[in-house]
Amino acid sequence: MEKQFEILTETIQDIKSLISTFNATLVNIEKRLSSLEKMDSIEHRVEVNQIDLSDIKESLQRIEEKQSSEIHHINRRLDSHLVKLAKAEEDIIILKTK
């Protein structure tokens, strides 16, 4: 049972790590967007916006790919833990009835 709690704790840490990575990326995007407000010329804005938008798009795609695979992995781990917990509960019920 302790091992299951340890595995569940690891899973929670993985989720926290994903959220932290996503937050860091959002902060970076916010900084880039705030710098856009300070630009002077229209041509420069258009040029930088195109570069920033493509960078943002690529970053978001990488994050999405990484998160979807990691979230899929976490979901599989959670499913297996739920099955183990259900089996443990079933064993406890069987032992109580004996």
PDB file of N, CA and C in Angstrom:
ATOM      1  N   MET A   1       0.825  -1.184   0.000  1.00  0.00           N
ATOM      2  CA  MET A   1       0.000   0.000   0.000  1.00  0.00           C
ATOM      3  C   MET A   1       0.878   1.259   0.000  1.00  0.00           C
ATOM      4  N   GLU A   2       1.995   1.187   0.760  1.00  0.00           N
ATOM      5  CA  GLU A   2       2.896   2.337   0.795  1.00  0.00           C
ATOM      6  C   GLU A   2       3.514   2.610  -0.573  1.00  0.00           C
ATOM      7  N   LYS A   3       3.817   1.536  -1.272  1.00  0.00           N
ATOM      8  CA  LYS A   3       4.406   1.690  -2.612  1.00  0.00           C
ATOM      9  C   LYS A   3       3.423   2.391  -3.542  1.00  0.00           C
ATOM     10  N   GLN A   4       2.139   2.068  -3.407  1.00  0.00           N
ATOM     11  CA  GLN A   4       1.121   2.711  -4.236  1.00  0.00           C
ATOM     12  C   GLN A   4       1.042   4.202  -3.935  1.00  0.00           C
ATOM     13  N   PHE A   5       1.156   4.542  -2.661  1.00  0.00           N
ATOM     14  CA  PHE A   5       1.153   5.964  -2.299  1.00  0.00           C
ATOM     15  C   PHE A   5       2.384   6.677  -2.842  1.00  0.00           C
ATOM     16  N   GLU A   6       3.519   5.990  -2.831  1.00  0.00           N
ATOM     17  CA  GLU A   6       4.735   6.583  -3.386  1.00  0.00           C
ATOM     18  C   GLU A   6       4.578   6.835  -4.886  1.00  0.00           C
ATOM     19  N   ILE A   7       4.005   5.858  -5.577  1.00  0.00           N
ATOM     20  CA  ILE A   7       3.807   6.000  -7.021  1.00  0.00           C
ATOM     21  C   ILE A   7       2.818   7.131  -7.297  1.00  0.00           C
ATOM     22  N   LEU A   8       1.767   7.216  -6.489  1.00  0.00           N
ATOM     23  CA  LEU A   8       0.789   8.293  -6.647  1.00  0.00           C
ATOM     24  C   LEU A   8       1.446   9.648  -6.387  1.00  0.00           C
ATOM     25  N   THR A   9       2.324   9.709  -5.390  1.00  0.00           N
ATOM     26  CA  THR A   9       3.051  10.949  -5.100  1.00  0.00           C
ATOM     27  C   THR A   9       3.941  11.341  -6.281  1.00  0.00           C
ATOM     28  N   GLU A  10       4.597  10.357  -6.893  1.00  0.00           N
ATOM     29  CA  GLU A  10       5.419  10.635  -8.075  1.00  0.00           C
ATOM     30  C   GLU A  10       4.571  11.182  -9.213  1.00  0.00           C
ATOM     31  N   THR A  11       3.407  10.619  -9.378  1.00  0.00           N
ATOM     32  CA  THR A  11       2.506  11.077 -10.433  1.00  0.00           C
ATOM     33  C   THR A  11       2.092  12.518 -10.184  1.00  0.00           C
ATOM     34  N   ILE A  12       1.788  12.833  -8.952  1.00  0.00           N
ATOM     35  CA  ILE A  12       1.418  14.212  -8.601  1.00  0.00           C
ATOM     36  C   ILE A  12       2.583  15.153  -8.882  1.00  0.00           C
ATOM     37  N   GLN A  13       3.792  14.721  -8.567  1.00  0.00           N
ATOM     38  CA  GLN A  13       4.970  15.550  -8.839  1.00  0.00           C
ATOM     39  C   GLN A  13       5.146  15.767 -10.340  1.00  0.00           C
ATOM     40  N   ASP A  14       4.874  14.734 -11.130  1.00  0.00           N
ATOM     41  CA  ASP A  14       4.958  14.869 -12.597  1.00  0.00           C
ATOM     42  C   ASP A  14       3.964  15.912 -13.089  1.00  0.00           C
ATOM     43  N   ILE A  15       2.753  15.882 -12.555  1.00  0.00           N
ATOM     44  CA  ILE A  15       1.728  16.848 -12.956  1.00  0.00           C
ATOM     45  C   ILE A  15       2.148  18.263 -12.552  1.00  0.00           C
ATOM     46  N   LYS A  16       2.687  18.403 -11.344  1.00  0.00           N
ATOM     47  CA  LYS A  16       3.154  19.719 -10.887  1.00  0.00           C
ATOM     48  C   LYS A  16       4.271  20.231 -11.795  1.00  0.00           C
ATOM     49  N   SER A  17       5.137  19.340 -12.214  1.00  0.00           N
ATOM     50  CA  SER A  17       6.231  19.724 -13.108  1.00  0.00           C
ATOM     51  C   SER A  17       5.698  20.218 -14.448  1.00  0.00           C
ATOM     52  N   LEU A  18       4.701  19.524 -14.985  1.00  0.00           N
ATOM     53  CA  LEU A  18       4.081  19.947 -16.248  1.00  0.00           C
ATOM     54  C   LEU A  18       3.463  21.335 -16.113  1.00  0.00           C
ATOM     55  N   ILE A  19       2.769  21.555 -15.022  1.00  0.00           N
ATOM     56  CA  ILE A  19       2.130  22.854 -14.793  1.00  0.00           C
ATOM     57  C   ILE A  19       3.187  23.939 -14.669  1.00  0.00           C
ATOM     58  N   SER A  20       4.263  23.645 -13.960  1.00  0.00           N
ATOM     59  CA  SER A  20       5.350  24.611 -13.800  1.00  0.00           C
ATOM     60  C   SER A  20       5.974  24.972 -15.152  1.00  0.00           C
ATOM     61  N   THR A  21       6.203  23.985 -15.999  1.00  0.00           N
ATOM     62  CA  THR A  21       6.760  24.227 -17.332  1.00  0.00           C
ATOM     63  C   THR A  21       5.822  25.097 -18.157  1.00  0.00           C
ATOM     64  N   PHE A  22       4.545  24.783 -18.086  1.00  0.00           N
ATOM     65  CA  PHE A  22       3.553  25.556 -18.826  1.00  0.00           C
ATOM     66  C   PHE A  22       3.505  27.002 -18.326  1.00  0.00           C
ATOM     67  N   ASN A  23       3.575  27.201 -17.007  1.00  0.00           N
ATOM     68  CA  ASN A  23       3.572  28.553 -16.441  1.00  0.00           C
ATOM     69  C   ASN A  23       4.799  29.347 -16.886  1.00  0.00           C
ATOM     70  N   ALA A  24       5.948  28.702 -16.905  1.00  0.00           N
ATOM     71  CA  ALA A  24       7.173  29.384 -17.347  1.00  0.00           C
ATOM     72  C   ALA A  24       7.047  29.819 -18.798  1.00  0.00           C
ATOM     73  N   THR A  25       6.462  28.983 -19.612  1.00  0.00           N
ATOM     74  CA  THR A  25       6.264  29.326 -21.025  1.00  0.00           C
ATOM     75  C   THR A  25       5.303  30.502 -21.161  1.00  0.00           C
ATOM     76  N   LEU A  26       4.248  30.496 -20.369  1.00  0.00           N
ATOM     77  CA  LEU A  26       3.294  31.607 -20.416  1.00  0.00           C
ATOM     78  C   LEU A  26       3.942  32.926 -19.992  1.00  0.00           C
ATOM     79  N   VAL A  27       4.791  32.864 -18.982  1.00  0.00           N
ATOM     80  CA  VAL A  27       5.497  34.079 -18.545  1.00  0.00           C
ATOM     81  C   VAL A  27       6.373  34.601 -19.676  1.00  0.00           C
ATOM     82  N   ASN A  28       7.056  33.713 -20.363  1.00  0.00           N
ATOM     83  CA  ASN A  28       7.904  34.103 -21.491  1.00  0.00           C
ATOM     84  C   ASN A  28       7.072  34.754 -22.596  1.00  0.00           C
ATOM     85  N   ILE A  29       5.930  34.172 -22.892  1.00  0.00           N
ATOM     86  CA  ILE A  29       5.047  34.726 -23.923  1.00  0.00           C
ATOM     87  C   ILE A  29       4.544  36.107 -23.495  1.00  0.00           C
ATOM     88  N   GLU A  30       4.175  36.260 -22.234  1.00  0.00           N
ATOM     89  CA  GLU A  30       3.705  37.563 -21.734  1.00  0.00           C
ATOM     90  C   GLU A  30       4.795  38.623 -21.859  1.00  0.00           C
ATOM     91  N   LYS A  31       6.028  38.259 -21.556  1.00  0.00           N
ATOM     92  CA  LYS A  31       7.144  39.208 -21.685  1.00  0.00           C
ATOM     93  C   LYS A  31       7.313  39.641 -23.140  1.00  0.00           C
ATOM     94  N   ARG A  32       7.229  38.684 -24.044  1.00  0.00           N
ATOM     95  CA  ARG A  32       7.389  39.007 -25.473  1.00  0.00           C
ATOM     96  C   ARG A  32       6.257  39.909 -25.949  1.00  0.00           C
ATOM     97  N   LEU A  33       5.046  39.603 -25.495  1.00  0.00           N
ATOM     98  CA  LEU A  33       3.904  40.416 -25.914  1.00  0.00           C
ATOM     99  C   LEU A  33       3.994  41.831 -25.341  1.00  0.00           C
ATOM    100  N   SER A  34       4.471  41.966 -24.114  1.00  0.00           N
ATOM    101  CA  SER A  34       4.592  43.302 -23.530  1.00  0.00           C
ATOM    102  C   SER A  34       5.662  44.122 -24.256  1.00  0.00           C
ATOM    103  N   SER A  35       6.703  43.456 -24.768  1.00  0.00           N
ATOM    104  CA  SER A  35       7.734  44.190 -25.512  1.00  0.00           C
ATOM    105  C   SER A  35       7.204  44.690 -26.849  1.00  0.00           C
ATOM    106  N   LEU A  36       6.205  44.005 -27.391  1.00  0.00           N
ATOM    107  CA  LEU A  36       5.609  44.443 -28.658  1.00  0.00           C
ATOM    108  C   LEU A  36       4.922  45.805 -28.507  1.00  0.00           C
ATOM    109  N   GLU A  37       4.389  46.061 -27.343  1.00  0.00           N
ATOM    110  CA  GLU A  37       3.686  47.325 -27.106  1.00  0.00           C
ATOM    111  C   GLU A  37       4.634  48.524 -27.143  1.00  0.00           C
ATOM    112  N   LYS A  38       5.907  48.288 -26.921  1.00  0.00           N
ATOM    113  CA  LYS A  38       6.876  49.380 -26.832  1.00  0.00           C
ATOM    114  C   LYS A  38       7.511  49.756 -28.172  1.00  0.00           C
ATOM    115  N   MET A  39       7.174  49.056 -29.233  1.00  0.00           N
ATOM    116  CA  MET A  39       7.819  49.322 -30.525  1.00  0.00           C
ATOM    117  C   MET A  39       7.226  50.548 -31.204  1.00  0.00           C
ATOM    118  N   ASP A  40       8.051  51.200 -32.028  1.00  0.00           N
ATOM    119  CA  ASP A  40       7.645  52.464 -32.631  1.00  0.00           C
ATOM    120  C   ASP A  40       7.071  52.327 -34.043  1.00  0.00           C
ATOM    121  N   SER A  41       7.814  51.779 -34.947  1.00  0.00           N
ATOM    122  CA  SER A  41       7.386  51.801 -36.345  1.00  0.00           C
ATOM    123  C   SER A  41       6.458  50.645 -36.692  1.00  0.00           C
ATOM    124  N   ILE A  42       5.537  50.915 -37.615  1.00  0.00           N
ATOM    125  CA  ILE A  42       4.579  49.898 -38.045  1.00  0.00           C
ATOM    126  C   ILE A  42       5.293  48.747 -38.742  1.00  0.00           C
ATOM    127  N   GLU A  43       6.272  49.060 -39.594  1.00  0.00           N
ATOM    128  CA  GLU A  43       6.992  48.008 -40.306  1.00  0.00           C
ATOM    129  C   GLU A  43       7.709  47.082 -39.331  1.00  0.00           C
ATOM    130  N   HIS A  44       8.330  47.694 -38.342  1.00  0.00           N
ATOM    131  CA  HIS A  44       9.060  46.905 -37.359  1.00  0.00           C
ATOM    132  C   HIS A  44       8.087  46.023 -36.571  1.00  0.00           C
ATOM    133  N   ARG A  45       6.950  46.583 -36.230  1.00  0.00           N
ATOM    134  CA  ARG A  45       5.936  45.812 -35.495  1.00  0.00           C
ATOM    135  C   ARG A  45       5.481  44.600 -36.302  1.00  0.00           C
ATOM    136  N   VAL A  46       5.202  44.823 -37.579  1.00  0.00           N
ATOM    137  CA  VAL A  46       4.734  43.729 -38.427  1.00  0.00           C
ATOM    138  C   VAL A  46       5.805  42.644 -38.516  1.00  0.00           C
ATOM    139  N   GLU A  47       7.035  43.065 -38.740  1.00  0.00           N
ATOM    140  CA  GLU A  47       8.133  42.112 -38.880  1.00  0.00           C
ATOM    141  C   GLU A  47       8.319  41.318 -37.584  1.00  0.00           C
ATOM    142  N   VAL A  48       8.357  42.000 -36.472  1.00  0.00           N
ATOM    143  CA  VAL A  48       8.576  41.339 -35.186  1.00  0.00           C
ATOM    144  C   VAL A  48       7.371  40.472 -34.820  1.00  0.00           C
ATOM    145  N   ASN A  49       6.174  40.971 -35.109  1.00  0.00           N
ATOM    146  CA  ASN A  49       4.968  40.185 -34.816  1.00  0.00           C
ATOM    147  C   ASN A  49       4.989  38.860 -35.568  1.00  0.00           C
ATOM    148  N   GLN A  50       5.401  38.893 -36.820  1.00  0.00           N
ATOM    149  CA  GLN A  50       5.464  37.659 -37.594  1.00  0.00           C
ATOM    150  C   GLN A  50       6.459  36.679 -36.991  1.00  0.00           C
ATOM    151  N   ILE A  51       7.608  37.197 -36.593  1.00  0.00           N
ATOM    152  CA  ILE A  51       8.622  36.337 -35.980  1.00  0.00           C
ATOM    153  C   ILE A  51       8.115  35.800 -34.649  1.00  0.00           C
ATOM    154  N   ASP A  52       7.575  36.697 -33.805  1.00  0.00           N
ATOM    155  CA  ASP A  52       7.091  36.285 -32.492  1.00  0.00           C
ATOM    156  C   ASP A  52       5.935  35.295 -32.596  1.00  0.00           C
ATOM    157  N   LEU A  53       5.019  35.544 -33.524  1.00  0.00           N
ATOM    158  CA  LEU A  53       3.889  34.639 -33.674  1.00  0.00           C
ATOM    159  C   LEU A  53       4.346  33.252 -34.114  1.00  0.00           C
ATOM    160  N   SER A  54       5.307  33.216 -35.017  1.00  0.00           N
ATOM    161  CA  SER A  54       5.794  31.899 -35.444  1.00  0.00           C
ATOM    162  C   SER A  54       6.545  31.217 -34.298  1.00  0.00           C
ATOM    163  N   ASP A  55       7.326  31.984 -33.526  1.00  0.00           N
ATOM    164  CA  ASP A  55       8.016  31.413 -32.362  1.00  0.00           C
ATOM    165  C   ASP A  55       7.016  30.906 -31.330  1.00  0.00           C
ATOM    166  N   ILE A  56       5.991  31.707 -31.086  1.00  0.00           N
ATOM    167  CA  ILE A  56       4.966  31.320 -30.115  1.00  0.00           C
ATOM    168  C   ILE A  56       4.246  30.060 -30.591  1.00  0.00           C
ATOM    169  N   LYS A  57       3.907  30.035 -31.865  1.00  0.00           N
ATOM    170  CA  LYS A  57       3.216  28.862 -32.426  1.00  0.00           C
ATOM    171  C   LYS A  57       4.078  27.613 -32.284  1.00  0.00           C
ATOM    172  N   GLU A  58       5.352  27.718 -32.635  1.00  0.00           N
ATOM    173  CA  GLU A  58       6.253  26.571 -32.518  1.00  0.00           C
ATOM    174  C   GLU A  58       6.393  26.127 -31.065  1.00  0.00           C
ATOM    175  N   SER A  59       6.523  27.099 -30.157  1.00  0.00           N
ATOM    176  CA  SER A  59       6.650  26.762 -28.734  1.00  0.00           C
ATOM    177  C   SER A  59       5.405  26.054 -28.227  1.00  0.00           C
ATOM    178  N   LEU A  60       4.257  26.573 -28.591  1.00  0.00           N
ATOM    179  CA  LEU A  60       3.001  25.958 -28.151  1.00  0.00           C
ATOM    180  C   LEU A  60       2.839  24.553 -28.736  1.00  0.00           C
ATOM    181  N   GLN A  61       3.256  24.365 -29.988  1.00  0.00           N
ATOM    182  CA  GLN A  61       3.170  23.036 -30.587  1.00  0.00           C
ATOM    183  C   GLN A  61       4.088  22.046 -29.865  1.00  0.00           C
ATOM    184  N   ARG A  62       5.307  22.506 -29.530  1.00  0.00           N
ATOM    185  CA  ARG A  62       6.224  21.623 -28.797  1.00  0.00           C
ATOM    186  C   ARG A  62       5.660  21.279 -27.423  1.00  0.00           C
ATOM    187  N   ILE A  63       5.109  22.284 -26.756  1.00  0.00           N
ATOM    188  CA  ILE A  63       4.523  22.046 -25.431  1.00  0.00           C
ATOM    189  C   ILE A  63       3.361  21.075 -25.538  1.00  0.00           C
ATOM    190  N   GLU A  64       2.516  21.289 -26.524  1.00  0.00           N
ATOM    191  CA  GLU A  64       1.350  20.417 -26.706  1.00  0.00           C
ATOM    192  C   GLU A  64       1.776  18.981 -26.970  1.00  0.00           C
ATOM    193  N   GLU A  65       2.774  18.791 -27.833  1.00  0.00           N
ATOM    194  CA  GLU A  65       3.251  17.444 -28.136  1.00  0.00           C
ATOM    195  C   GLU A  65       3.829  16.779 -26.891  1.00  0.00           C
ATOM    196  N   LYS A  66       4.647  17.532 -26.174  1.00  0.00           N
ATOM    197  CA  LYS A  66       5.283  16.981 -24.977  1.00  0.00           C
ATOM    198  C   LYS A  66       4.232  16.664 -23.919  1.00  0.00           C
ATOM    199  N   GLN A  67       3.327  17.606 -23.690  1.00  0.00           N
ATOM    200  CA  GLN A  67       2.320  17.411 -22.659  1.00  0.00           C
ATOM    201  C   GLN A  67       1.361  16.288 -23.019  1.00  0.00           C
ATOM    202  N   SER A  68       0.970  16.209 -24.274  1.00  0.00           N
ATOM    203  CA  SER A  68       0.013  15.159 -24.634  1.00  0.00           C
ATOM    204  C   SER A  68       0.618  13.779 -24.401  1.00  0.00           C
ATOM    205  N   SER A  69       1.895  13.603 -24.725  1.00  0.00           N
ATOM    206  CA  SER A  69       2.518  12.301 -24.492  1.00  0.00           C
ATOM    207  C   SER A  69       2.723  12.059 -22.996  1.00  0.00           C
ATOM    208  N   GLU A  70       3.124  13.108 -22.265  1.00  0.00           N
ATOM    209  CA  GLU A  70       3.326  12.952 -20.820  1.00  0.00           C
ATOM    210  C   GLU A  70       1.994  12.752 -20.106  1.00  0.00           C
ATOM    211  N   ILE A  71       0.976  13.490 -20.527  1.00  0.00           N
ATOM    212  CA  ILE A  71      -0.335  13.338 -19.904  1.00  0.00           C
ATOM    213  C   ILE A  71      -0.886  11.947 -20.197  1.00  0.00           C
ATOM    214  N   HIS A  72      -0.682  11.455 -21.409  1.00  0.00           N
ATOM    215  CA  HIS A  72      -1.123  10.104 -21.753  1.00  0.00           C
ATOM    216  C   HIS A  72      -0.433   9.084 -20.848  1.00  0.00           C
ATOM    217  N   HIS A  73       0.878   9.275 -20.644  1.00  0.00           N
ATOM    218  CA  HIS A  73       1.639   8.383 -19.772  1.00  0.00           C
ATOM    219  C   HIS A  73       1.110   8.457 -18.341  1.00  0.00           C
ATOM    220  N   ILE A  74       0.855   9.655 -17.852  1.00  0.00           N
ATOM    221  CA  ILE A  74       0.339   9.842 -16.492  1.00  0.00           C
ATOM    222  C   ILE A  74      -1.041   9.206 -16.362  1.00  0.00           C
ATOM    223  N   ASN A  75      -1.885   9.389 -17.381  1.00  0.00           N
ATOM    224  CA  ASN A  75      -3.215   8.787 -17.332  1.00  0.00           C
ATOM    225  C   ASN A  75      -3.131   7.264 -17.256  1.00  0.00           C
ATOM    226  N   ARG A  76      -2.225   6.681 -18.022  1.00  0.00           N
ATOM    227  CA  ARG A  76      -2.053   5.225 -17.961  1.00  0.00           C
ATOM    228  C   ARG A  76      -1.605   4.789 -16.574  1.00  0.00           C
ATOM    229  N   ARG A  77      -0.669   5.555 -15.988  1.00  0.00           N
ATOM    230  CA  ARG A  77      -0.196   5.219 -14.640  1.00  0.00           C
ATOM    231  C   ARG A  77      -1.326   5.347 -13.625  1.00  0.00           C
ATOM    232  N   LEU A  78      -2.122   6.419 -13.745  1.00  0.00           N
ATOM    233  CA  LEU A  78      -3.242   6.592 -12.823  1.00  0.00           C
ATOM    234  C   LEU A  78      -4.254   5.463 -12.967  1.00  0.00           C
ATOM    235  N   ASP A  79      -4.527   5.069 -14.202  1.00  0.00           N
ATOM    236  CA  ASP A  79      -5.448   3.951 -14.425  1.00  0.00           C
ATOM    237  C   ASP A  79      -4.946   2.678 -13.755  1.00  0.00           C
ATOM    238  N   SER A  80      -3.666   2.395 -13.908  1.00  0.00           N
ATOM    239  CA  SER A  80      -3.125   1.181 -13.297  1.00  0.00           C
ATOM    240  C   SER A  80      -3.185   1.265 -11.775  1.00  0.00           C
ATOM    241  N   HIS A  81      -2.976   2.465 -11.223  1.00  0.00           N
ATOM    242  CA  HIS A  81      -3.065   2.634  -9.767  1.00  0.00           C
ATOM    243  C   HIS A  81      -4.495   2.442  -9.287  1.00  0.00           C
ATOM    244  N   LEU A  82      -5.441   2.935 -10.051  1.00  0.00           N
ATOM    245  CA  LEU A  82      -6.837   2.758  -9.667  1.00  0.00           C
ATOM    246  C   LEU A  82      -7.224   1.282  -9.665  1.00  0.00           C
ATOM    247  N   VAL A  83      -6.736   0.537 -10.643  1.00  0.00           N
ATOM    248  CA  VAL A  83      -7.007  -0.901 -10.690  1.00  0.00           C
ATOM    249  C   VAL A  83      -6.396  -1.585  -9.469  1.00  0.00           C
ATOM    250  N   LYS A  84      -5.163  -1.219  -9.135  1.00  0.00           N
ATOM    251  CA  LYS A  84      -4.507  -1.816  -7.971  1.00  0.00           C
ATOM    252  C   LYS A  84      -5.268  -1.486  -6.690  1.00  0.00           C
ATOM    253  N   LEU A  85      -5.714  -0.226  -6.558  1.00  0.00           N
ATOM    254  CA  LEU A  85      -6.480   0.160  -5.375  1.00  0.00           C
ATOM    255  C   LEU A  85      -7.799  -0.607  -5.292  1.00  0.00           C
ATOM    256  N   ALA A  86      -8.458  -0.789  -6.422  1.00  0.00           N
ATOM    257  CA  ALA A  86      -9.714  -1.529  -6.435  1.00  0.00           C
ATOM    258  C   ALA A  86      -9.480  -2.979  -6.011  1.00  0.00           C
ATOM    259  N   LYS A  87      -8.394  -3.583  -6.488  1.00  0.00           N
ATOM    260  CA  LYS A  87      -8.079  -4.946  -6.094  1.00  0.00           C
ATOM    261  C   LYS A  87      -7.774  -5.026  -4.600  1.00  0.00           C
ATOM    262  N   ALA A  88      -7.053  -4.045  -4.090  1.00  0.00           N
ATOM    263  CA  ALA A  88      -6.737  -4.018  -2.656  1.00  0.00           C
ATOM    264  C   ALA A  88      -8.018  -3.877  -1.829  1.00  0.00           C
ATOM    265  N   GLU A  89      -8.931  -3.011  -2.273  1.00  0.00           N
ATOM    266  CA  GLU A  89     -10.205  -2.853  -1.568  1.00  0.00           C
ATOM    267  C   GLU A  89     -10.993  -4.155  -1.594  1.00  0.00           C
ATOM    268  N   GLU A  90     -10.981  -4.810  -2.717  1.00  0.00           N
ATOM    269  CA  GLU A  90     -11.687  -6.092  -2.849  1.00  0.00           C
ATOM    270  C   GLU A  90     -11.087  -7.125  -1.901  1.00  0.00           C
ATOM    271  N   ASP A  91      -9.770  -7.170  -1.811  1.00  0.00           N
ATOM    272  CA  ASP A  91      -9.101  -8.104  -0.878  1.00  0.00           C
ATOM    273  C   ASP A  91      -9.464  -7.791   0.562  1.00  0.00           C
ATOM    274  N   ILE A  92      -9.530  -6.513   0.904  1.00  0.00           N
ATOM    275  CA  ILE A  92      -9.887  -6.117   2.272  1.00  0.00           C
ATOM    276  C   ILE A  92     -11.315  -6.554   2.585  1.00  0.00           C
ATOM    277  N   ILE A  93     -12.224  -6.361   1.641  1.00  0.00           N
ATOM    278  CA  ILE A  93     -13.619  -6.767   1.847  1.00  0.00           C
ATOM    279  C   ILE A  93     -13.696  -8.280   2.031  1.00  0.00           C
ATOM    280  N   ILE A  94     -12.948  -9.019   1.225  1.00  0.00           N
ATOM    281  CA  ILE A  94     -12.949 -10.489   1.331  1.00  0.00           C
ATOM    282  C   ILE A  94     -12.402 -10.907   2.684  1.00  0.00           C
ATOM    283  N   LEU A  95     -11.335 -10.260   3.132  1.00  0.00           N
ATOM    284  CA  LEU A  95     -10.758 -10.600   4.439  1.00  0.00           C
ATOM    285  C   LEU A  95     -11.707 -10.264   5.585  1.00  0.00           C
ATOM    286  N   LYS A  96     -12.451  -9.183   5.463  1.00  0.00           N
ATOM    287  CA  LYS A  96     -13.401  -8.796   6.511  1.00  0.00           C
ATOM    288  C   LYS A  96     -14.558  -9.784   6.620  1.00  0.00           C
ATOM    289  N   THR A  97     -14.943 -10.359   5.484  1.00  0.00           N
ATOM    290  CA  THR A  97     -16.077 -11.293   5.503  1.00  0.00           C
ATOM    291  C   THR A  97     -15.682 -12.674   6.018  1.00  0.00           C
ATOM    292  N   LYS A  98     -14.398 -12.963   6.104  1.00  0.00           N
ATOM    293  CA  LYS A  98     -13.938 -14.289   6.578  1.00  0.00           C
ATOM    294  C   LYS A  98     -13.953 -14.369   8.065  1.00  0.00           C
TER     295      LYS A  98
END
